[in-house]
Amino acid sequence: MAPHRTRFGSLAHYDKGGVEVIKDDPRNYVFSNVFEVASKAKPYEKVAVGKNIEYVIEAIRAEGTSGWRVAAQDEFALVMDGEVEVRLVKPDDPATGSGGQPRLDSARDRPHGSEDGPRSRAARSHDALARRSGLPVPRRAARGDPAADPGRTRHGGALGRDLSDDAAAPGLSEEDDAMTTDTVPELGSIEPNQHGYRTFTLGKFTFSRDQYFVHVRWPNGTHMLAADAFLRAIQRDVAWGFFYGIVNFDTVIGTVNHYGTVDLFAGRFNAQYRQAGLDYSENFKSDAISRLFEAILADWTNATFDPFASPEETGSAFGPKNGSNKRAITRHRVTAKRMIGAPGDEPIRTDDNGFPINRHFTDVSQEMPDVHAEPGFEDQVVSVNLFAYLSRSDVTWNPSVVSVCKNSLYCPTTEEYILPIIHGNDRVEWFVQLCDEIEWEVEDRDTGAVRARVTMKAGDVAAMPADIRHRGFSPKRSMLLVWENASPELPELYASGKMPPAPVQF
Ligand code: PHB
Ligand code: FE
């Protein structure tokens, strides 16, 4: 069989996906391709391809030498094609003659090798052999700004395990429907059923499983889900701290995050259940529902099954109870404080620390960027090969926080098969497809009515509006950058209509 080929884009060759509209306005998705944008721009012209309130992603064609740039906060650069040398100088160093002012002179005016700050070459060339990428940390690193200390405020909200319990977001709340149950859950039954699995109760919800299915019961309804799909879904829900907004396990069951408490619901985002008056919700402390899902995962995940793995990389979830897989369900979740690879932050992945290259990414270059720091700057310049990092991910559909600037989080992930949840947004999200291809099914968040199908290929950028829900399909393992704005104000701003659901008004 032919080996897998990873399809990156380049200025010389890129394919562009697009938005297939069913009932929508394609402008809601602000769809573009960084290679197309960069190829039409002037060298070093910054063209915004993504805008998440005050945060921006710009596409730049690096060609020749740029002028000097000074940023007021961290900036993260990702080289998608070719090779770029980034020189960093300390702007207030008298040796540069800049006197603390932004330097606008050209690097060309200065002889090579005479930099007074560090230098890093973050590169990725067209050919697979020399392919590299980097995420340098320029401004505060080079200037040694004390504000960059790792002790600063962590990002709140979802996606980490460090949830801020006080940041209750009223968005999406339909409290009239939801009864709050404040008790510690009585977890599982003591006795296993005839298949060997325990039954679990939280509030008025009961969860049981047989050899193929999970059965959910609530006061006025019942529902069945396949056991593998259910375990994949609750594994994401607990790992992500209930994520942003709504995590639908399927079109009936799921959770709504209120950042401190969580609603467990049946039929709430399903037009037919709602019309029939059969939807049901209960509100729990986040901690209680986490402990319930963790207990279910521990009891119902057989030794042969890994809920984070793609179907081709795991054994069966089915059959009578057969051991457990604690290692798979308690993985460390990567949430960088500033950037992976930075001193004291999340380490990069290697064979030695247990992250071999995935079978679909054996052609991804592992070459590391060259970093030359002047004495005194050694711990302030960081550049890593992000594609190499992702090629070694051992999980699918599990965004990890690799770089942070205030509330702007870069959460790349590797995807294969189907996103195990249908995610309902409480804010705008952005996607940058880094390689290969994903198709997104997009529906109305509240009713489930189909809106659009978005195909993303390497270099494509798209927004997902604040009022949708979506599910991704990735035929081959691919790399996706999910860009989140973790600001705790956002759910209320969108829910109250103070902010429009699409990120850009044309
Ligand atoms: C999303 O809902 O936007 C999402 C979730 C998990 C992923 C990718 C995207 O791996
Ligand atoms: Fe999403």
Coordinates of C-alpha atoms and ligand atoms in Angstrom, one line a residue:
M1 CA 0.0 0.0 0.0
A2 CA 1.2 3.5 -0.8
P3 CA 2.5 5.4 2.2
H4 CA 0.4 8.3 3.5
R5 CA 1.2 11.7 2.0
T6 CA 0.7 14.8 4.1
R7 CA -0.7 17.6 1.9
F8 CA 0.7 21.0 3.0
G9 CA -0.1 24.1 0.9
S10 CA 2.5 26.4 -0.5
L11 CA 2.7 29.7 -2.4
A12 CA 3.5 27.6 -5.5
H13 CA 0.7 25.2 -5.0
Y14 CA -2.5 25.3 -2.9
D15 CA -6.0 24.0 -3.3
K16 CA -8.8 26.0 -1.8
G17 CA -12.0 24.5 -0.3
G18 CA -15.1 26.6 0.2
V19 CA -18.5 27.1 1.7
E20 CA -21.4 25.1 0.3
V21 CA -24.5 27.0 1.4
I22 CA -27.7 25.2 2.3
K23 CA -29.5 27.9 4.2
D24 CA -27.0 30.6 5.1
D25 CA -24.9 33.5 4.0
P26 CA -21.4 32.4 2.9
R27 CA -20.0 35.7 4.3
N28 CA -20.7 34.4 7.8
Y29 CA -17.6 32.1 7.4
V30 CA -15.1 34.8 6.2
F31 CA -13.4 32.1 4.1
S32 CA -10.0 32.6 2.7
N33 CA -6.7 30.9 1.9
V34 CA -3.4 32.2 3.3
F35 CA -1.4 31.2 0.3
E36 CA -3.8 32.9 -2.1
V37 CA -3.9 36.0 0.1
A38 CA -0.1 36.1 0.5
S39 CA 0.6 35.5 -3.2
K40 CA -1.5 38.6 -4.1
A41 CA -0.1 40.9 -1.5
K42 CA 3.1 43.0 -1.5
P43 CA 6.1 41.6 0.3
Y44 CA 5.6 42.0 4.1
E45 CA 2.1 43.5 3.6
K46 CA 0.0 42.4 6.5
V47 CA -3.4 41.2 5.4
A48 CA -5.9 40.2 8.1
V49 CA -7.4 36.8 7.4
G50 CA -8.9 36.3 10.8
K51 CA -10.3 38.7 13.4
N52 CA -11.5 37.6 16.8
I53 CA -12.6 41.0 18.4
E54 CA -9.2 42.6 19.3
Y55 CA -7.1 39.7 18.1
V56 CA -6.0 39.3 14.5
I57 CA -4.4 36.7 12.3
E58 CA -2.4 38.3 9.4
A59 CA -1.0 36.5 6.4
I60 CA 2.3 37.8 5.2
R61 CA 4.5 36.9 2.3
A62 CA 8.0 37.1 3.6
E63 CA 10.1 38.0 0.6
G64 CA 13.4 39.9 0.9
T65 CA 13.9 41.9 4.0
S66 CA 11.2 43.7 6.0
G67 CA 11.3 46.9 7.9
W68 CA 11.6 46.6 11.7
R69 CA 8.4 46.0 13.6
V70 CA 7.6 46.5 17.2
A71 CA 4.6 44.8 18.9
A72 CA 2.9 45.9 22.1
Q73 CA 2.3 42.3 23.1
D74 CA 3.5 38.8 22.2
E75 CA 3.0 37.9 18.6
F76 CA 3.2 34.3 17.3
A77 CA 4.5 33.7 13.8
L78 CA 3.9 30.4 12.0
V79 CA 5.9 29.8 8.9
M80 CA 3.7 27.9 6.4
D81 CA 6.1 27.8 3.4
G82 CA 9.8 28.4 2.8
E83 CA 12.3 29.7 5.3
V84 CA 12.4 32.9 7.3
E85 CA 15.1 34.4 9.4
V86 CA 13.7 36.6 12.2
R87 CA 16.1 39.0 13.9
L88 CA 15.1 40.4 17.3
V89 CA 16.7 43.5 18.8
K90 CA 16.1 45.1 22.1
P91 CA 14.5 48.4 21.0
D92 CA 15.7 50.5 23.9
D93 CA 19.3 49.3 23.7
P94 CA 21.5 52.4 23.0
A95 CA 23.7 50.3 20.8
T96 CA 20.9 50.2 18.2
G97 CA 20.6 53.9 18.3
S98 CA 16.8 53.6 18.6
G99 CA 16.4 55.2 22.0
G100 CA 13.4 53.1 22.9
Q101 CA 11.5 54.2 19.8
P102 CA 10.1 51.7 17.4
R103 CA 12.8 51.0 14.8
L104 CA 11.5 51.5 11.4
D105 CA 14.8 51.3 9.5
S106 CA 15.5 48.3 7.4
A107 CA 17.5 45.2 8.4
R108 CA 19.3 45.7 5.1
D109 CA 21.0 48.8 6.6
R110 CA 22.7 46.7 9.2
P111 CA 25.5 44.3 8.6
H112 CA 24.7 40.6 9.2
G113 CA 25.8 39.1 12.5
S114 CA 25.9 42.4 14.3
E115 CA 22.6 42.1 16.1
D116 CA 22.5 43.1 19.7
G117 CA 19.7 40.7 20.5
P118 CA 18.9 37.2 19.7
R119 CA 18.2 35.7 16.3
S120 CA 16.1 32.8 15.3
R121 CA 15.5 31.1 12.0
A122 CA 12.0 29.8 11.9
A123 CA 11.7 28.0 8.6
R124 CA 9.8 25.7 6.5
S125 CA 10.8 25.1 3.0
H126 CA 8.7 23.8 0.1
D127 CA 10.5 20.5 -0.1
A128 CA 9.6 17.9 2.5
L129 CA 13.2 17.4 3.5
A130 CA 13.8 20.8 4.8
R131 CA 10.3 21.5 6.1
R132 CA 10.3 23.5 9.3
S133 CA 8.0 25.8 11.1
G134 CA 8.4 28.1 14.0
L135 CA 6.5 30.1 16.6
P136 CA 9.0 32.7 17.9
V137 CA 8.1 34.9 20.8
P138 CA 9.4 38.2 19.8
R139 CA 8.6 41.3 21.8
R140 CA 8.7 40.7 25.5
A141 CA 11.2 37.9 25.0
A142 CA 13.6 40.2 23.3
R143 CA 13.0 43.1 25.7
G144 CA 12.9 41.0 28.8
D145 CA 9.6 42.7 29.8
P146 CA 8.7 41.7 33.4
A147 CA 5.0 41.4 32.3
A148 CA 5.9 38.2 30.5
D149 CA 6.6 36.4 33.7
P150 CA 4.8 33.1 33.8
G151 CA 3.0 34.0 37.0
R152 CA 0.6 36.3 35.2
T153 CA -3.1 35.6 34.9
R154 CA -4.0 32.3 33.3
H155 CA -6.6 32.1 30.6
G156 CA -9.9 31.3 32.2
G157 CA -12.9 29.7 30.7
A158 CA -12.9 26.3 29.1
L159 CA -10.2 24.2 27.4
G160 CA -8.0 23.9 30.4
R161 CA -8.6 22.1 33.7
D162 CA -8.2 25.5 35.5
L163 CA -11.8 26.6 35.2
S164 CA -12.6 29.8 36.9
D165 CA -15.7 29.0 38.9
D166 CA -16.7 32.6 39.3
A167 CA -17.0 33.4 35.6
A168 CA -20.6 32.4 35.3
A169 CA -21.8 33.1 31.8
P170 CA -25.5 33.7 31.5
G171 CA -25.3 33.1 27.8
L172 CA -27.4 30.2 26.6
S173 CA -29.1 29.9 30.0
E174 CA -32.7 28.8 29.9
E175 CA -32.9 28.6 33.6
D176 CA -36.7 28.3 33.6
D177 CA -36.2 24.8 32.1
A178 CA -33.3 23.8 34.3
M179 CA -33.6 22.7 37.9
T180 CA -30.4 23.0 39.9
T181 CA -29.3 19.9 41.7
D182 CA -26.6 20.8 44.1
T183 CA -25.9 17.4 45.6
V184 CA -22.8 15.4 45.3
P185 CA -23.7 12.7 42.8
E186 CA -24.4 9.2 44.1
L187 CA -22.1 7.6 41.6
G188 CA -22.6 4.1 40.5
S189 CA -24.5 1.1 41.6
I190 CA -22.4 -1.3 43.6
E191 CA -23.5 -4.3 41.7
P192 CA -22.6 -4.6 38.0
N193 CA -25.4 -5.6 35.6
Q194 CA -25.4 -8.9 33.6
H195 CA -22.8 -7.4 31.2
G196 CA -20.5 -6.4 34.0
Y197 CA -21.1 -2.7 33.8
R198 CA -22.3 -0.5 36.7
T199 CA -25.3 1.9 36.4
F200 CA -24.8 5.6 37.3
T201 CA -27.2 8.3 38.5
L202 CA -26.9 12.1 38.6
G203 CA -30.0 14.1 39.7
K204 CA -32.8 12.5 37.7
F205 CA -30.6 11.2 34.9
T206 CA -29.6 7.5 34.8
F207 CA -26.9 6.0 32.6
S208 CA -26.5 2.3 32.0
R209 CA -24.7 0.3 29.3
D210 CA -25.0 -3.1 27.7
Q211 CA -22.6 -4.7 25.2
Y212 CA -23.3 -2.2 22.4
F213 CA -25.3 0.7 23.7
V214 CA -25.6 3.4 26.4
H215 CA -29.1 3.9 27.7
V216 CA -29.9 7.3 29.1
R217 CA -33.1 7.8 31.1
W218 CA -34.7 11.0 32.6
P219 CA -38.2 11.6 34.0
N220 CA -40.1 11.9 30.7
G221 CA -37.8 10.2 28.2
T222 CA -35.2 7.6 27.2
H223 CA -32.4 7.6 24.6
M224 CA -29.8 5.2 23.3
L225 CA -26.3 5.9 21.9
A226 CA -23.5 3.6 20.7
A227 CA -21.1 2.9 23.5
D228 CA -18.0 3.9 21.6
A229 CA -19.5 7.3 20.5
F230 CA -20.7 8.0 24.0
L231 CA -17.3 7.3 25.6
R232 CA -15.6 9.4 23.0
A233 CA -18.0 12.3 23.7
I234 CA -17.8 12.3 27.5
Q235 CA -14.0 11.9 27.3
R236 CA -13.8 15.2 25.4
D237 CA -16.3 16.9 27.7
V238 CA -14.2 16.1 30.9
A239 CA -10.9 16.7 29.2
W240 CA -12.0 20.2 28.0
G241 CA -13.7 21.3 31.2
F242 CA -17.0 21.2 29.2
F243 CA -15.5 23.4 26.4
Y244 CA -17.1 26.6 25.2
G245 CA -20.9 26.6 25.1
I246 CA -22.6 23.4 24.2
V247 CA -21.2 19.8 23.8
N248 CA -23.9 17.7 22.1
F249 CA -23.1 14.0 22.4
D250 CA -25.6 13.6 19.5
T251 CA -28.8 15.4 18.5
V252 CA -30.5 14.6 21.9
I253 CA -28.1 14.5 24.8
G254 CA -25.3 16.9 25.9
T255 CA -24.1 19.6 28.2
V256 CA -24.2 23.4 28.4
N257 CA -21.2 25.1 30.1
H258 CA -22.0 27.9 32.5
Y259 CA -18.4 28.1 33.6
G260 CA -18.8 26.8 37.2
T261 CA -22.0 24.9 36.7
V262 CA -23.1 22.7 33.8
D263 CA -26.6 21.8 32.4
L264 CA -27.0 18.2 31.5
F265 CA -29.9 18.1 28.9
A266 CA -32.0 15.9 26.8
G267 CA -33.7 17.2 23.6
R268 CA -33.0 20.9 24.5
F269 CA -31.3 21.7 21.1
N270 CA -33.7 19.6 19.1
A271 CA -36.7 21.3 17.4
Q272 CA -39.0 18.3 17.7
Y273 CA -38.3 17.6 21.3
R274 CA -38.8 21.3 22.1
Q275 CA -42.1 21.5 20.1
A276 CA -43.4 18.4 21.9
G277 CA -42.4 19.9 25.2
L278 CA -40.2 16.8 25.9
D279 CA -36.9 18.5 26.5
Y280 CA -35.4 18.3 29.9
S281 CA -32.4 19.9 31.7
E282 CA -30.8 19.8 35.1
N283 CA -28.0 22.0 36.3
F284 CA -25.1 20.7 38.3
K285 CA -21.8 22.0 39.8
S286 CA -19.1 21.4 37.1
D287 CA -17.2 19.3 39.6
A288 CA -20.0 16.9 40.2
I289 CA -20.7 16.2 36.6
S290 CA -16.9 15.8 35.9
R291 CA -16.7 13.2 38.7
L292 CA -19.7 11.4 37.3
F293 CA -18.3 11.2 33.7
E294 CA -14.8 10.2 35.1
A295 CA -16.4 7.4 37.0
I296 CA -18.4 6.2 33.9
L297 CA -15.2 6.4 31.8
A298 CA -13.3 4.3 34.3
D299 CA -16.0 1.6 34.6
W300 CA -17.2 1.4 30.9
T301 CA -13.9 1.8 29.0
N302 CA -12.6 -1.7 28.3
A303 CA -8.9 -2.5 28.2
T304 CA -9.1 -2.7 24.3
F305 CA -10.6 0.8 23.8
D306 CA -9.0 4.3 23.8
P307 CA -11.6 7.0 23.5
F308 CA -9.1 9.6 22.2
A309 CA -7.7 7.3 19.4
S310 CA -9.0 7.1 15.8
P311 CA -11.0 3.9 15.1
E312 CA -8.0 2.5 13.1
E313 CA -5.7 2.9 16.1
T314 CA -7.9 1.4 18.8
G315 CA -9.6 -1.9 19.6
S316 CA -13.2 -2.5 20.4
A317 CA -15.4 -0.6 22.9
F318 CA -18.0 -3.3 22.7
G319 CA -18.8 -6.6 24.4
P320 CA -19.0 -7.5 28.1
K321 CA -16.8 -5.7 30.6
N322 CA -13.2 -6.5 29.9
G323 CA -10.7 -4.7 32.1
S324 CA -10.0 -1.0 32.0
N325 CA -7.7 1.6 30.3
K326 CA -6.8 4.1 32.9
R327 CA -3.7 5.4 31.0
A328 CA -5.9 6.3 28.0
I329 CA -8.6 8.1 30.0
T330 CA -6.3 10.1 32.3
R331 CA -3.8 11.6 29.8
H332 CA -2.1 14.9 30.6
R333 CA -3.9 17.8 28.8
V334 CA -1.5 20.3 27.2
T335 CA -2.3 23.9 28.2
A336 CA 0.7 26.1 27.7
K337 CA 1.0 29.1 29.9
R338 CA 2.7 31.1 27.2
M339 CA 4.1 28.8 24.6
I340 CA 5.1 25.2 24.2
G341 CA 8.9 24.8 24.4
A342 CA 9.4 27.9 26.5
P343 CA 11.4 27.5 29.7
G344 CA 9.2 26.0 32.4
D345 CA 6.2 25.6 30.0
E346 CA 4.8 22.5 28.3
P347 CA 7.6 20.5 26.7
I348 CA 7.8 19.6 23.0
R349 CA 7.2 16.0 22.0
T350 CA 9.9 13.5 21.2
D351 CA 10.4 9.7 20.9
D352 CA 12.1 9.8 24.3
N353 CA 9.2 11.3 26.1
G354 CA 6.7 8.9 24.6
F355 CA 5.4 10.6 21.5
P356 CA 6.4 8.7 18.3
I357 CA 5.5 10.1 14.9
N358 CA 2.0 9.1 13.9
R359 CA 1.6 6.7 11.1
H360 CA -0.1 9.3 8.8
F361 CA 2.7 11.9 9.4
T362 CA 5.9 9.9 8.7
D363 CA 6.7 12.4 5.9
V364 CA 6.5 15.5 8.1
S365 CA 9.9 17.0 8.7
Q366 CA 11.2 16.9 12.2
E367 CA 13.9 19.5 11.6
M368 CA 14.1 22.1 14.4
P369 CA 14.5 25.8 13.9
D370 CA 18.0 27.3 14.5
V371 CA 17.9 29.7 17.4
H372 CA 21.0 31.8 18.1
A373 CA 20.6 33.9 21.2
E374 CA 23.1 36.5 22.3
P375 CA 24.4 36.0 25.9
G376 CA 21.7 37.0 28.4
F377 CA 18.8 36.2 26.0
E378 CA 19.1 32.4 26.0
D379 CA 15.8 31.8 27.9
Q380 CA 13.8 34.5 26.0
V381 CA 13.7 33.3 22.4
V382 CA 11.5 30.3 21.6
S383 CA 11.0 28.7 18.3
V384 CA 9.6 25.2 17.7
N385 CA 8.5 23.1 14.8
L386 CA 4.8 23.1 15.3
F387 CA 4.2 20.6 12.5
A388 CA 6.6 18.2 14.0
Y389 CA 4.9 18.7 17.4
L390 CA 1.5 17.9 15.9
S391 CA 2.9 14.9 13.9
R392 CA 3.6 13.3 17.3
S393 CA 0.1 13.8 18.8
D394 CA -1.2 10.6 20.2
V395 CA -4.9 11.7 20.3
T396 CA -7.5 12.9 17.8
W397 CA -10.0 15.8 18.1
N398 CA -8.4 17.2 21.3
P399 CA -7.2 20.8 20.9
S400 CA -4.3 21.7 23.1
V401 CA -3.3 25.2 24.1
V402 CA 0.2 25.8 22.5
S403 CA 0.4 29.6 22.7
V404 CA -1.4 32.2 24.7
C405 CA -1.6 36.0 24.3
K406 CA -4.0 37.4 26.9
N407 CA -7.4 35.7 25.9
S408 CA -6.2 34.6 22.5
L409 CA -5.5 30.9 22.5
Y410 CA -3.9 28.9 19.7
C411 CA -5.3 25.3 20.1
P412 CA -4.0 23.1 17.3
T413 CA -5.1 19.5 17.1
T414 CA -4.8 16.5 14.9
E415 CA -8.0 15.1 13.4
E416 CA -9.1 11.7 12.0
Y417 CA -12.5 10.2 11.4
I418 CA -15.4 12.2 13.0
L419 CA -15.4 14.9 15.8
P420 CA -17.0 12.9 18.6
I421 CA -19.3 15.7 19.6
I422 CA -21.4 18.3 17.9
H423 CA -20.1 21.6 19.2
G424 CA -22.6 24.4 19.8
N425 CA -20.9 27.8 20.0
D426 CA -21.3 30.5 22.6
R427 CA -18.8 32.7 20.7
V428 CA -17.1 32.9 17.4
E429 CA -14.3 30.3 16.7
W430 CA -11.8 30.4 13.9
F431 CA -10.1 27.5 12.1
V432 CA -6.9 27.4 10.1
Q433 CA -6.4 24.2 8.2
L434 CA -2.7 23.4 8.5
C435 CA -2.6 20.3 6.3
D436 CA -4.9 17.8 4.5
E437 CA -8.6 18.3 4.6
I438 CA -11.7 18.5 6.9
E439 CA -15.3 18.9 6.0
W440 CA -17.6 20.6 8.5
E441 CA -21.3 20.1 8.7
V442 CA -22.8 23.3 10.1
E443 CA -26.3 23.5 11.6
D444 CA -28.4 26.0 13.5
R445 CA -27.2 25.8 17.1
D446 CA -30.7 25.8 18.7
T447 CA -32.8 23.8 16.2
G448 CA -30.3 21.6 14.4
A449 CA -31.5 22.8 11.0
V450 CA -28.8 22.4 8.3
R451 CA -27.0 25.7 7.3
A452 CA -23.8 24.9 5.4
R453 CA -21.0 22.5 4.6
V454 CA -17.5 24.0 4.8
T455 CA -14.6 22.2 3.2
M456 CA -11.2 23.3 4.4
K457 CA -7.9 22.4 2.7
A458 CA -4.3 23.3 3.7
G459 CA -4.0 27.1 4.2
D460 CA -7.8 27.7 4.4
V461 CA -9.1 30.0 7.1
A462 CA -12.7 30.1 8.2
A463 CA -14.8 31.6 11.0
M464 CA -17.5 29.6 12.7
P465 CA -20.3 32.0 13.8
A466 CA -21.5 32.2 17.4
D467 CA -25.0 30.8 16.6
I468 CA -24.0 27.5 14.9
R469 CA -23.2 24.0 15.9
H470 CA -20.8 21.9 13.9
R471 CA -19.2 18.5 13.4
G472 CA -16.0 17.8 11.5
F473 CA -15.1 14.9 9.2
S474 CA -11.4 14.2 8.5
P475 CA -10.8 11.3 6.0
K476 CA -7.0 11.2 6.8
R477 CA -5.3 12.5 9.9
S478 CA -5.0 16.2 9.4
M479 CA -3.7 19.2 11.4
L480 CA -6.1 21.9 12.4
L481 CA -5.5 25.2 14.3
V482 CA -8.5 26.1 16.4
W483 CA -8.3 29.7 17.4
E484 CA -10.3 30.6 20.5
N485 CA -11.1 33.9 22.3
A486 CA -11.4 32.8 26.0
S487 CA -12.7 36.1 27.2
P488 CA -15.4 35.3 29.9
E489 CA -17.6 38.3 28.7
L490 CA -18.3 36.8 25.3
P491 CA -21.2 34.4 26.0
E492 CA -23.3 37.2 27.5
L493 CA -22.4 39.7 24.7
Y494 CA -23.5 37.2 22.0
A495 CA -26.5 35.9 23.9
S496 CA -27.9 39.4 24.5
G497 CA -27.4 40.4 20.9
K498 CA -24.9 43.1 21.8
M499 CA -22.5 41.4 19.4
P500 CA -23.5 40.0 16.0
P501 CA -23.0 36.2 15.6
A502 CA -20.7 36.7 12.5
P503 CA -17.2 38.1 13.3
V504 CA -16.9 40.5 10.3
Q505 CA -19.7 42.7 8.8
F506 CA -19.2 43.2 5.1
Ligands
PHB1 C1 -14.7 22.6 17.7 O1 -15.8 22.3 18.1 O2 -14.6 23.7 17.1 C2 -13.6 21.6 17.7 C3 -13.5 20.7 18.7 C4 -12.5 19.8 18.7 C5 -11.6 19.8 17.7 C6 -11.7 20.7 16.6 C7 -12.7 21.6 16.6 O3 -10.6 18.9 17.7
FE2 FE -16.4 24.4 17.7

